[in-house]
mmCIF file of C-alpha atoms in Angstrom:
data_model
loop_
_atom_site.group_PDB
_atom_site.id
_atom_site.type_symbol
_atom_site.label_atom_id
_atom_site.label_comp_id
_atom_site.label_asym_id
_atom_site.label_seq_id
_atom_site.Cartn_x
_atom_site.Cartn_y
_atom_site.Cartn_z
ATOM 1 C CA MET A 4 7.877 6.112 -7.184
ATOM 2 C CA LYS A 5 9.010 2.490 -7.188
ATOM 3 C CA TYR A 6 8.105 -0.015 -4.477
ATOM 4 C CA GLY A 7 10.003 -3.194 -3.626
ATOM 5 C CA ALA A 8 6.795 -5.215 -3.504
ATOM 6 C CA ARG A 9 4.999 -7.343 -6.101
ATOM 7 C CA ASN A 10 1.429 -6.253 -5.305
ATOM 8 C CA GLN A 11 0.440 -2.653 -6.016
ATOM 9 C CA ILE A 12 -3.207 -1.724 -6.472
ATOM 10 C CA GLU A 13 -5.094 1.583 -6.581
ATOM 11 C CA GLY A 14 -7.766 1.921 -3.895
ATOM 12 C CA LYS A 15 -10.415 4.453 -2.868
ATOM 13 C CA ILE A 16 -11.027 4.937 0.851
ATOM 14 C CA THR A 17 -14.582 4.120 1.945
ATOM 15 C CA LYS A 18 -14.322 4.017 5.734
ATOM 16 C CA ILE A 19 -11.874 4.971 8.501
ATOM 17 C CA LYS A 20 -12.196 3.595 12.044
ATOM 18 C CA LYS A 21 -9.773 4.778 14.728
ATOM 19 C CA GLY A 22 -9.345 2.826 17.975
ATOM 20 C CA ASP A 23 -7.159 3.478 21.003
ATOM 21 C CA VAL A 24 -3.941 2.135 19.461
ATOM 22 C CA MET A 25 -4.860 0.635 16.085
ATOM 23 C CA GLY A 26 -7.133 1.749 13.258
ATOM 24 C CA GLN A 27 -8.782 0.116 10.259
ATOM 25 C CA VAL A 28 -9.181 1.597 6.780
ATOM 26 C CA SER A 29 -11.619 0.075 4.262
ATOM 27 C CA LEU A 30 -11.003 0.519 0.548
ATOM 28 C CA GLU A 31 -12.698 -0.170 -2.751
ATOM 29 C CA ILE A 32 -10.405 -1.619 -5.394
ATOM 30 C CA PRO A 33 -11.108 -2.224 -9.124
ATOM 31 C CA ALA A 34 -13.971 -4.604 -9.958
ATOM 32 C CA GLY A 35 -15.855 -3.422 -6.869
ATOM 33 C CA SER A 36 -13.887 -5.575 -4.446
ATOM 34 C CA VAL A 37 -13.309 -4.454 -0.868
ATOM 35 C CA MET A 38 -9.935 -4.451 0.923
ATOM 36 C CA ASN A 39 -8.973 -3.560 4.478
ATOM 37 C CA SER A 40 -5.753 -2.226 5.977
ATOM 38 C CA VAL A 41 -4.847 -2.085 9.663
ATOM 39 C CA MET A 42 -2.201 0.314 11.006
ATOM 40 C CA THR A 43 -1.649 2.403 14.159
ATOM 41 C CA ALA A 44 -4.112 5.240 14.817
ATOM 42 C CA GLU A 45 -1.073 7.543 14.654
ATOM 43 C CA SER A 46 -0.266 6.370 11.130
ATOM 44 C CA ILE A 47 -3.833 7.096 10.018
ATOM 45 C CA GLU A 48 -3.468 10.647 11.373
ATOM 46 C CA ASP A 49 -0.076 11.143 9.716
ATOM 47 C CA LEU A 50 -1.380 9.865 6.381
ATOM 48 C CA GLY A 51 -4.051 12.558 6.611
ATOM 49 C CA ILE A 52 -6.481 10.441 4.576
ATOM 50 C CA LYS A 53 -10.217 11.076 4.155
ATOM 51 C CA GLU A 54 -13.088 8.977 2.809
ATOM 52 C CA GLY A 55 -13.289 9.253 -0.973
ATOM 53 C CA GLU A 56 -9.554 9.776 -1.473
ATOM 54 C CA ASN A 57 -7.328 7.506 -3.552
ATOM 55 C CA VAL A 58 -4.300 5.735 -2.128
ATOM 56 C CA LYS A 59 -1.795 3.154 -3.260
ATOM 57 C CA VAL A 60 -2.256 -0.288 -1.704
ATOM 58 C CA ILE A 61 1.019 -2.218 -1.254
ATOM 59 C CA VAL A 62 1.324 -5.886 -0.229
ATOM 60 C CA LYS A 63 4.564 -7.882 -0.233
ATOM 61 C CA ALA A 64 4.129 -11.237 -2.019
ATOM 62 C CA ILE A 65 5.312 -13.138 1.057
ATOM 63 C CA ASN A 66 2.201 -11.950 2.918
ATOM 64 C CA VAL A 67 -0.182 -13.474 0.365
ATOM 65 C CA LEU A 68 -1.507 -16.901 1.389
ATOM 66 C CA LEU A 69 -3.028 -19.212 -1.210
ATOM 67 C CA VAL A 70 -5.682 -21.776 -0.294
ATOM 68 C CA ARG A 71 -7.078 -24.495 -2.529
ATOM 69 C CA GLU A 72 -10.594 -25.163 -1.289
ATOM 70 C CA MET B 11 -14.859 -22.216 5.083
ATOM 71 C CA LYS B 12 -14.283 -19.084 7.137
ATOM 72 C CA TYR B 13 -10.944 -17.260 7.343
ATOM 73 C CA GLY B 14 -9.830 -14.903 10.115
ATOM 74 C CA ALA B 15 -8.596 -12.329 7.612
ATOM 75 C CA ARG B 16 -10.222 -9.251 6.089
ATOM 76 C CA ASN B 17 -8.965 -9.716 2.519
ATOM 77 C CA GLN B 18 -10.231 -12.680 0.505
ATOM 78 C CA ILE B 19 -10.098 -12.620 -3.287
ATOM 79 C CA GLU B 20 -10.540 -15.268 -5.970
ATOM 80 C CA GLY B 21 -7.513 -15.724 -8.207
ATOM 81 C CA LYS B 22 -6.523 -17.786 -11.255
ATOM 82 C CA ILE B 23 -2.970 -19.086 -11.421
ATOM 83 C CA THR B 24 -1.000 -17.834 -14.424
ATOM 84 C CA LYS B 25 2.595 -18.803 -13.579
ATOM 85 C CA ILE B 26 4.494 -20.984 -11.116
ATOM 86 C CA LYS B 27 8.237 -20.546 -10.521
ATOM 87 C CA LYS B 28 10.028 -22.898 -8.136
ATOM 88 C CA GLY B 29 13.451 -22.021 -6.717
ATOM 89 C CA ASP B 30 15.736 -23.930 -4.354
ATOM 90 C CA VAL B 31 13.884 -22.983 -1.164
ATOM 91 C CA MET B 32 11.200 -20.474 -2.135
ATOM 92 C CA GLY B 33 8.749 -20.262 -5.017
ATOM 93 C CA GLN B 34 6.588 -17.578 -6.607
ATOM 94 C CA VAL B 35 3.030 -17.946 -7.887
ATOM 95 C CA SER B 36 1.480 -15.314 -10.177
ATOM 96 C CA LEU B 37 -2.289 -14.878 -10.280
ATOM 97 C CA GLU B 38 -4.930 -12.976 -12.189
ATOM 98 C CA ILE B 39 -7.607 -11.406 -10.003
ATOM 99 C CA PRO B 40 -10.881 -9.665 -11.046
ATOM 100 C CA ALA B 41 -10.543 -6.570 -13.255
ATOM 101 C CA GLY B 42 -7.480 -8.102 -14.908
ATOM 102 C CA SER B 43 -5.092 -7.175 -12.112
ATOM 103 C CA VAL B 44 -2.051 -9.324 -11.331
ATOM 104 C CA MET B 45 -1.069 -10.546 -7.877
ATOM 105 C CA ASN B 46 1.909 -12.538 -6.655
ATOM 106 C CA SER B 47 2.384 -14.901 -3.723
ATOM 107 C CA VAL B 48 5.666 -16.214 -2.361
ATOM 108 C CA MET B 49 5.867 -19.400 -0.270
ATOM 109 C CA THR B 50 8.291 -22.311 0.160
ATOM 110 C CA ALA B 51 8.802 -24.607 -2.842
ATOM 111 C CA GLU B 52 7.512 -27.404 -0.584
ATOM 112 C CA SER B 53 4.239 -25.548 -0.019
ATOM 113 C CA ILE B 54 3.774 -25.147 -3.781
ATOM 114 C CA GLU B 55 4.204 -28.908 -4.179
ATOM 115 C CA ASP B 56 1.798 -29.692 -1.317
ATOM 116 C CA LEU B 57 -0.826 -27.312 -2.718
ATOM 117 C CA GLY B 58 -0.634 -29.308 -5.947
ATOM 118 C CA ILE B 59 -1.586 -26.247 -8.009
ATOM 119 C CA LYS B 60 -1.336 -25.900 -11.801
ATOM 120 C CA GLU B 61 -1.570 -22.954 -14.172
ATOM 121 C CA GLY B 62 -5.193 -22.149 -14.984
ATOM 122 C CA GLU B 63 -6.569 -23.346 -11.653
ATOM 123 C CA ASN B 64 -8.515 -21.149 -9.232
ATOM 124 C CA VAL B 65 -7.399 -20.533 -5.665
ATOM 125 C CA LYS B 66 -8.439 -18.356 -2.758
ATOM 126 C CA VAL B 67 -6.086 -15.448 -2.043
ATOM 127 C CA ILE B 68 -5.920 -14.484 1.654
ATOM 128 C CA VAL B 69 -4.193 -11.380 3.077
ATOM 129 C CA LYS B 70 -4.433 -10.219 6.692
ATOM 130 C CA ALA B 71 -5.310 -6.493 6.918
ATOM 131 C CA ILE B 72 -2.199 -5.779 9.011
ATOM 132 C CA ASN B 73 -0.050 -6.716 6.005
ATOM 133 C CA VAL B 74 -1.633 -4.091 3.760
ATOM 134 C CA LEU B 75 0.378 -0.853 3.560
ATOM 135 C CA LEU B 76 -1.267 2.354 2.339
ATOM 136 C CA VAL B 77 0.734 5.090 0.628
ATOM 137 C CA ARG B 78 -0.497 8.549 -0.303
ATOM 138 C CA GLU B 79 1.573 9.601 -3.298
ATOM 139 C CA MET C 12 -8.507 -28.008 1.874
ATOM 140 C CA LYS C 13 -4.859 -27.248 1.110
ATOM 141 C CA TYR C 14 -2.976 -24.256 2.523
ATOM 142 C CA GLY C 15 0.151 -22.679 1.039
ATOM 143 C CA ALA C 16 1.834 -22.546 4.443
ATOM 144 C CA ARG C 17 4.249 -24.914 6.221
ATOM 145 C CA ASN C 18 2.723 -24.689 9.692
ATOM 146 C CA GLN C 19 -0.763 -26.120 10.235
ATOM 147 C CA ILE C 20 -1.900 -27.113 13.713
ATOM 148 C CA GLU C 21 -5.278 -27.994 15.241
ATOM 149 C CA GLY C 22 -6.337 -25.702 18.093
ATOM 150 C CA LYS C 23 -9.229 -25.439 20.527
ATOM 151 C CA ILE C 24 -10.433 -21.942 21.434
ATOM 152 C CA THR C 25 -10.130 -21.117 25.127
ATOM 153 C CA LYS C 26 -10.716 -17.353 25.218
ATOM 154 C CA ILE C 27 -11.951 -14.550 22.939
ATOM 155 C CA LYS C 28 -11.281 -10.890 23.731
ATOM 156 C CA LYS C 29 -12.725 -8.203 21.443
ATOM 157 C CA GLY C 30 -11.373 -4.636 21.503
ATOM 158 C CA ASP C 31 -12.395 -1.567 19.532
ATOM 159 C CA VAL C 32 -10.497 -2.488 16.345
ATOM 160 C CA MET C 33 -8.500 -5.630 17.115
ATOM 161 C CA GLY C 34 -9.269 -8.811 19.012
ATOM 162 C CA GLN C 35 -7.270 -11.666 20.530
ATOM 163 C CA VAL C 36 -8.092 -15.366 20.462
ATOM 164 C CA SER C 37 -6.350 -17.820 22.819
ATOM 165 C CA LEU C 38 -6.052 -21.478 21.850
ATOM 166 C CA GLU C 39 -4.911 -24.758 23.298
ATOM 167 C CA ILE C 40 -2.802 -26.854 20.934
ATOM 168 C CA PRO C 41 -1.582 -30.468 21.354
ATOM 169 C CA ALA C 42 0.651 -31.170 24.377
ATOM 170 C CA GLY C 43 -1.228 -28.562 26.380
ATOM 171 C CA SER C 44 0.593 -25.592 24.879
ATOM 172 C CA VAL C 45 -1.116 -22.227 24.498
ATOM 173 C CA MET C 46 -1.172 -20.126 21.318
ATOM 174 C CA ASN C 47 -2.617 -16.697 20.580
ATOM 175 C CA SER C 48 -3.912 -15.132 17.394
ATOM 176 C CA VAL C 49 -4.649 -11.444 16.805
ATOM 177 C CA MET C 50 -7.020 -10.275 14.064
ATOM 178 C CA THR C 51 -9.598 -7.488 13.583
ATOM 179 C CA ALA C 52 -12.709 -7.599 15.798
ATOM 180 C CA GLU C 53 -14.675 -7.838 12.517
ATOM 181 C CA SER C 54 -12.811 -11.000 11.535
ATOM 182 C CA ILE C 55 -13.623 -12.586 14.899
ATOM 183 C CA GLU C 56 -17.305 -11.851 14.288
ATOM 184 C CA ASP C 57 -17.189 -13.202 10.721
ATOM 185 C CA LEU C 58 -15.442 -16.378 11.860
ATOM 186 C CA GLY C 59 -18.352 -16.896 14.257
ATOM 187 C CA ILE C 60 -16.117 -18.776 16.691
ATOM 188 C CA LYS C 61 -16.981 -19.682 20.286
ATOM 189 C CA GLU C 62 -14.930 -20.958 23.226
ATOM 190 C CA GLY C 63 -14.513 -24.724 23.072
ATOM 191 C CA GLU C 64 -14.620 -24.916 19.264
ATOM 192 C CA ASN C 65 -11.826 -26.314 17.111
ATOM 193 C CA VAL C 66 -10.086 -24.287 14.422
ATOM 194 C CA LYS C 67 -7.144 -24.682 12.102
ATOM 195 C CA VAL C 68 -4.095 -22.596 13.046
ATOM 196 C CA ILE C 69 -2.005 -21.486 10.051
ATOM 197 C CA VAL C 70 1.422 -19.796 10.221
ATOM 198 C CA LYS C 71 3.651 -19.115 7.212
ATOM 199 C CA ALA C 72 7.226 -20.322 7.838
ATOM 200 C CA ILE C 73 8.627 -16.850 7.123
ATOM 201 C CA ASN C 74 6.857 -15.563 10.247
ATOM 202 C CA VAL C 75 8.603 -18.039 12.539
ATOM 203 C CA LEU C 76 11.663 -16.594 14.293
ATOM 204 C CA LEU C 77 14.273 -18.883 15.802
ATOM 205 C CA VAL C 78 16.387 -17.819 18.774
ATOM 206 C CA ARG C 79 19.365 -19.683 20.230
ATOM 207 C CA GLU C 80 19.475 -18.727 23.891
ATOM 208 C CA MET D 1 15.035 -13.476 28.405
ATOM 209 C CA LYS D 2 11.657 -11.952 27.687
ATOM 210 C CA TYR D 3 10.112 -11.711 24.206
ATOM 211 C CA GLY D 4 7.396 -9.277 23.114
ATOM 212 C CA ALA D 5 5.445 -12.044 21.392
ATOM 213 C CA ARG D 6 2.571 -14.262 22.560
ATOM 214 C CA ASN D 7 3.776 -17.531 21.049
ATOM 215 C CA GLN D 8 6.941 -19.115 22.411
ATOM 216 C CA ILE D 9 7.598 -22.822 21.948
ATOM 217 C CA GLU D 10 10.657 -25.039 22.424
ATOM 218 C CA GLY D 11 11.764 -26.813 19.242
ATOM 219 C CA LYS D 12 14.429 -29.337 18.236
ATOM 220 C CA ILE D 13 16.040 -28.891 14.832
ATOM 221 C CA THR D 14 15.523 -31.844 12.491
ATOM 222 C CA LYS D 15 16.631 -30.463 9.106
ATOM 223 C CA ILE D 16 18.477 -27.452 7.665
ATOM 224 C CA LYS D 17 18.275 -26.574 3.967
ATOM 225 C CA LYS D 18 20.280 -23.626 2.660
ATOM 226 C CA GLY D 19 19.456 -22.028 -0.693
ATOM 227 C CA ASP D 20 21.102 -19.149 -2.564
ATOM 228 C CA VAL D 21 19.394 -16.381 -0.544
ATOM 229 C CA MET D 22 16.893 -18.064 1.763
ATOM 230 C CA GLY D 23 17.006 -21.181 3.914
ATOM 231 C CA GLN D 24 14.498 -23.433 5.642
ATOM 232 C CA VAL D 25 14.772 -25.002 9.085
ATOM 233 C CA SER D 26 12.487 -27.869 10.144
ATOM 234 C CA LEU D 27 11.757 -28.450 13.823
ATOM 235 C CA GLU D 28 10.011 -30.921 16.063
ATOM 236 C CA ILE D 29 7.862 -29.351 18.752
ATOM 237 C CA PRO D 30 6.092 -31.021 21.735
ATOM 238 C CA ALA D 31 3.479 -33.686 20.894
ATOM 239 C CA GLY D 32 5.568 -34.711 17.859
ATOM 240 C CA SER D 33 4.334 -31.879 15.645
ATOM 241 C CA VAL D 34 6.535 -30.422 12.912
ATOM 242 C CA MET D 35 7.186 -26.716 12.362
ATOM 243 C CA ASN D 36 9.171 -24.854 9.739
ATOM 244 C CA SER D 37 10.970 -21.529 9.782
ATOM 245 C CA VAL D 38 12.293 -19.603 6.782
ATOM 246 C CA MET D 39 15.051 -16.996 7.100
ATOM 247 C CA THR D 40 18.030 -15.803 5.044
ATOM 248 C CA ALA D 41 20.870 -18.285 4.499
ATOM 249 C CA GLU D 42 23.089 -15.720 6.260
ATOM 250 C CA SER D 43 20.884 -15.848 9.368
ATOM 251 C CA ILE D 44 21.143 -19.643 9.454
ATOM 252 C CA GLU D 45 24.945 -19.324 9.384
ATOM 253 C CA ASP D 46 24.975 -16.663 12.106
ATOM 254 C CA LEU D 47 22.676 -18.721 14.331
ATOM 255 C CA GLY D 48 25.240 -21.496 14.052
ATOM 256 C CA ILE D 49 22.552 -24.148 14.502
ATOM 257 C CA LYS D 50 22.925 -27.896 13.877
ATOM 258 C CA GLU D 51 20.451 -30.763 13.606
ATOM 259 C CA GLY D 52 19.492 -32.091 17.041
ATOM 260 C CA GLU D 53 19.938 -28.759 18.821
ATOM 261 C CA ASN D 54 17.168 -26.987 20.734
ATOM 262 C CA VAL D 55 16.003 -23.471 19.873
ATOM 263 C CA LYS D 56 13.253 -21.127 20.945
ATOM 264 C CA VAL D 57 10.474 -20.681 18.369
ATOM 265 C CA ILE D 58 8.859 -17.219 18.448
ATOM 266 C CA VAL D 59 5.714 -16.189 16.526
ATOM 267 C CA LYS D 60 3.884 -12.892 16.972
ATOM 268 C CA ALA D 61 0.128 -13.418 17.484
ATOM 269 C CA ILE D 62 -0.675 -11.159 14.521
ATOM 270 C CA ASN D 63 0.969 -13.702 12.206
ATOM 271 C CA VAL D 64 -1.323 -16.533 13.311
ATOM 272 C CA LEU D 65 -4.283 -17.086 10.968
ATOM 273 C CA LEU D 66 -7.331 -19.001 12.170
ATOM 274 C CA VAL D 67 -9.539 -20.946 9.747
ATOM 275 C CA ARG D 68 -12.872 -22.576 10.543
ATOM 276 C CA GLU D 69 -13.166 -25.470 8.122
ATOM 277 C CA MET E 16 21.869 -14.911 22.396
ATOM 278 C CA LYS E 17 21.573 -15.397 18.659
ATOM 279 C CA TYR E 18 18.535 -14.344 16.613
ATOM 280 C CA GLY E 19 17.516 -15.738 13.208
ATOM 281 C CA ALA E 20 16.913 -12.253 11.837
ATOM 282 C CA ARG E 21 19.114 -9.852 9.862
ATOM 283 C CA ASN E 22 18.127 -6.643 11.660
ATOM 284 C CA GLN E 23 19.123 -6.232 15.304
ATOM 285 C CA ILE E 24 19.357 -2.775 16.837
ATOM 286 C CA GLU E 25 19.654 -1.484 20.407
ATOM 287 C CA GLY E 26 16.801 0.785 21.471
ATOM 288 C CA LYS E 27 15.825 2.826 24.524
ATOM 289 C CA ILE E 28 12.151 2.961 25.445
ATOM 290 C CA THR E 29 10.687 6.472 25.393
ATOM 291 C CA LYS E 30 6.929 5.823 25.581
ATOM 292 C CA ILE E 31 4.500 2.984 26.318
ATOM 293 C CA LYS E 32 0.823 3.185 25.349
ATOM 294 C CA LYS E 33 -1.501 0.334 26.289
ATOM 295 C CA GLY E 34 -4.883 -0.084 24.594
ATOM 296 C CA ASP E 35 -7.631 -2.673 25.099
ATOM 297 C CA VAL E 36 -5.965 -5.431 23.047
ATOM 298 C CA MET E 37 -2.870 -3.910 21.460
ATOM 299 C CA GLY E 38 -0.159 -1.594 22.714
ATOM 300 C CA GLN E 39 2.514 0.620 21.165
ATOM 301 C CA VAL E 40 6.085 1.111 22.357
ATOM 302 C CA SER E 41 8.203 4.023 21.101
ATOM 303 C CA LEU E 42 11.986 3.745 21.091
ATOM 304 C CA GLU E 43 15.043 5.864 20.436
ATOM 305 C CA ILE E 44 17.706 4.147 18.359
ATOM 306 C CA PRO E 45 21.267 5.326 17.569
ATOM 307 C CA ALA E 46 21.606 8.632 15.689
ATOM 308 C CA GLY E 47 18.510 9.946 17.465
ATOM 309 C CA SER E 48 16.038 8.126 15.198
ATOM 310 C CA VAL E 49 12.657 6.993 16.521
ATOM 311 C CA MET E 50 11.180 3.519 16.067
ATOM 312 C CA ASN E 51 7.843 2.045 17.074
ATOM 313 C CA SER E 52 6.771 -1.490 17.917
ATOM 314 C CA VAL E 53 3.204 -2.790 18.204
ATOM 315 C CA MET E 54 2.358 -5.937 20.199
ATOM 316 C CA THR E 55 -0.490 -7.155 22.417
ATOM 317 C CA ALA E 56 -1.054 -5.322 25.718
ATOM 318 C CA GLU E 57 -0.391 -8.680 27.395
ATOM 319 C CA SER E 58 3.045 -8.905 25.775
ATOM 320 C CA ILE E 59 3.912 -5.416 27.055
ATOM 321 C CA GLU E 60 2.994 -6.542 30.577
ATOM 322 C CA ASP E 61 4.980 -9.774 30.283
ATOM 323 C CA LEU E 62 8.039 -7.918 28.993
ATOM 324 C CA GLY E 63 7.856 -5.794 32.131
ATOM 325 C CA ILE E 64 9.442 -2.836 30.327
ATOM 326 C CA LYS E 65 9.591 0.757 31.583
ATOM 327 C CA GLU E 66 10.471 4.069 29.957
ATOM 328 C CA GLY E 67 14.227 4.611 29.915
ATOM 329 C CA GLU E 68 15.100 0.915 29.702
ATOM 330 C CA ASN E 69 17.107 -0.649 26.888
ATOM 331 C CA VAL E 70 15.762 -3.460 24.712
ATOM 332 C CA LYS E 71 16.831 -5.342 21.633
ATOM 333 C CA VAL E 72 14.876 -4.461 18.489
ATOM 334 C CA ILE E 73 14.512 -7.365 16.037
ATOM 335 C CA VAL E 74 13.127 -7.133 12.476
ATOM 336 C CA LYS E 75 13.197 -9.963 9.925
ATOM 337 C CA ALA E 76 14.573 -8.760 6.573
ATOM 338 C CA ILE E 77 11.430 -9.923 4.773
ATOM 339 C CA ASN E 78 9.444 -7.265 6.675
ATOM 340 C CA VAL E 79 11.597 -4.410 5.387
ATOM 341 C CA LEU E 80 10.122 -2.612 2.369
ATOM 342 C CA LEU E 81 12.324 -0.463 0.151
ATOM 343 C CA VAL E 82 10.911 2.491 -1.790
ATOM 344 C CA ARG E 83 12.742 4.555 -4.411
ATOM 345 C CA GLU E 84 11.142 7.994 -4.288
ATOM 346 C CA MET F 18 4.787 11.017 -0.036
ATOM 347 C CA LYS F 19 3.113 9.689 3.085
ATOM 348 C CA TYR F 20 3.384 6.081 4.288
ATOM 349 C CA GLY F 21 0.979 4.289 6.616
ATOM 350 C CA ALA F 22 3.837 2.892 8.693
ATOM 351 C CA ARG F 23 5.544 4.110 11.877
ATOM 352 C CA ASN F 24 9.132 3.323 10.879
ATOM 353 C CA GLN F 25 10.691 5.270 8.031
ATOM 354 C CA ILE F 26 14.469 5.537 7.715
ATOM 355 C CA GLU F 27 16.818 6.705 4.957
ATOM 356 C CA GLY F 28 19.223 4.042 3.752
ATOM 357 C CA LYS F 29 22.122 3.768 1.290
ATOM 358 C CA ILE F 30 22.450 0.524 -0.645
ATOM 359 C CA THR F 31 25.729 -1.306 -0.045
ATOM 360 C CA LYS F 32 25.095 -4.739 -1.592
ATOM 361 C CA ILE F 33 22.572 -6.480 -3.845
ATOM 362 C CA LYS F 34 22.374 -10.290 -4.062
ATOM 363 C CA LYS F 35 19.903 -11.867 -6.478
ATOM 364 C CA GLY F 36 18.866 -15.520 -6.120
ATOM 365 C CA ASP F 37 16.530 -17.649 -8.223
ATOM 366 C CA VAL F 38 13.302 -16.356 -6.654
ATOM 367 C CA MET F 39 14.313 -14.060 -3.788
ATOM 368 C CA GLY F 40 16.980 -11.402 -3.384
ATOM 369 C CA GLN F 41 18.651 -9.593 -0.504
ATOM 370 C CA VAL F 42 19.587 -5.911 -0.317
ATOM 371 C CA SER F 43 21.991 -4.623 2.343
ATOM 372 C CA LEU F 44 21.824 -0.996 3.448
ATOM 373 C CA GLU F 45 23.692 1.453 5.629
ATOM 374 C CA ILE F 46 21.473 3.583 7.836
ATOM 375 C CA PRO F 47 22.412 6.602 10.041
ATOM 376 C CA ALA F 48 24.957 5.961 12.824
ATOM 377 C CA GLY F 49 26.689 3.393 10.601
ATOM 378 C CA SER F 50 24.219 0.608 11.325
ATOM 379 C CA VAL F 51 23.481 -2.081 8.744
ATOM 380 C CA MET F 52 20.008 -3.199 7.672
ATOM 381 C CA ASN F 53 18.842 -5.906 5.288
ATOM 382 C CA SER F 54 15.725 -6.249 3.159
ATOM 383 C CA VAL F 55 14.511 -9.373 1.385
ATOM 384 C CA MET F 56 12.133 -9.231 -1.591
ATOM 385 C CA THR F 57 11.610 -11.133 -4.854
ATOM 386 C CA ALA F 58 14.380 -10.921 -7.460
ATOM 387 C CA GLU F 59 11.731 -9.398 -9.753
ATOM 388 C CA SER F 60 11.098 -6.582 -7.286
ATOM 389 C CA ILE F 61 14.827 -5.806 -7.137
ATOM 390 C CA GLU F 62 14.846 -5.529 -10.937
ATOM 391 C CA ASP F 63 11.744 -3.329 -11.004
ATOM 392 C CA LEU F 64 13.157 -1.026 -8.321
ATOM 393 C CA GLY F 65 16.140 -0.529 -10.599
ATOM 394 C CA ILE F 66 18.431 0.070 -7.614
ATOM 395 C CA LYS F 67 22.254 0.154 -7.649
ATOM 396 C CA GLU F 68 24.883 0.113 -4.928
ATOM 397 C CA GLY F 69 25.494 3.612 -3.546
ATOM 398 C CA GLU F 70 21.933 4.803 -4.164
ATOM 399 C CA ASN F 71 19.600 6.086 -1.457
ATOM 400 C CA VAL F 72 16.217 4.517 -0.738
ATOM 401 C CA LYS F 73 13.479 4.852 1.840
ATOM 402 C CA VAL F 74 13.283 1.968 4.320
ATOM 403 C CA ILE F 75 9.737 1.257 5.572
ATOM 404 C CA VAL F 76 8.804 -1.131 8.417
ATOM 405 C CA LYS F 77 5.329 -1.467 9.926
ATOM 406 C CA ALA F 78 5.432 -1.281 13.757
ATOM 407 C CA ILE F 79 3.700 -4.659 14.054
ATOM 408 C CA ASN F 80 6.758 -6.302 12.477
ATOM 409 C CA VAL F 81 9.128 -4.977 15.132
ATOM 410 C CA LEU F 82 9.842 -7.479 17.917
ATOM 411 C CA LEU F 83 11.242 -6.295 21.243
ATOM 412 C CA VAL F 84 13.396 -8.561 23.403
ATOM 413 C CA ARG F 85 14.586 -7.854 26.951
ATOM 414 C CA GLU F 86 17.832 -9.752 27.319
#
């Protein structure tokens, strides 16, 4: 499996919240950090994911914003 | 400082590559992982970042894709 | 504060609508124009914004589509 | 013409910069603000735009990030 | 009509689902494939679309992810 | 393989163009349509793709804009 994206992390699902159209999935990534993904509720169903399972987390580099505080 | 985005990580800049229009910034995040951000070359100049400096890494949850391999 | 994005506008919040997973924030920008931002309902809560308050509006140039009618 | 996006502004092209793959278009929007759009160099050619011309600027609400400084 | 985006397909609306903030539109594109678009419920109303109608489907090339399985 | 995205098409690579930072990949999808994907030149190298090869084309529904002409 090769992805055309610069950011690829392993994550473990900690919470799944399904709304009417969209849903939110919370993940734990290495070093104890938390990440969140939003997709359609249909995509969550098709993925067939459950809390505790591992998934691949993909983010294209163009969607990463840097801020210098 | 409060951001309207679910994913906020601290990163340390390891490499800056400027092209004709776009540029790519590589970062080290906790647990030794690598991340990459792409923005315009102008934005890299305006940020005024250098290798070794710390920045905030912001990703909206909608831009996070999950894959179950 | 420096952002790695080409588009940075000041906006004043005119309306906040929270749904089950996502929420929508309406803003007034200079020249009386209206803008809208969508984020998770959780992000709206974390931002702690209220109607009438000023916020920074950030849009990466890659997310701007031009159309010649 | 109707667009499925919340943010629709009129812009006047002030600068076009074409790189090897990507290009950047600068625009003036009402109230004298500046915006920038990035697309492929091929899309700039197909649009057939020139400095001084007016275009429609479309941004989906999900791509608008709010920051409370 | 000229769009600053590489991907432009004709689609026929097969289903519209409106939620509290967001909505989902399903489309049939050539060769019998199915596509889906998510936007705000307000944008669906403003578009004034109905099942069976034809629309233009626009996707910027940067938002297309390639995977080699 | 399961993807958390509504749009998943099979594509055949017809052209690869690598720039200094970004690159563009052209594809043929069913019904003879053409699609384009933009990613970093590094991602093109890591994918290890060649003209004539098949790849999976993934687009999140939120990145699909509908226009009623």
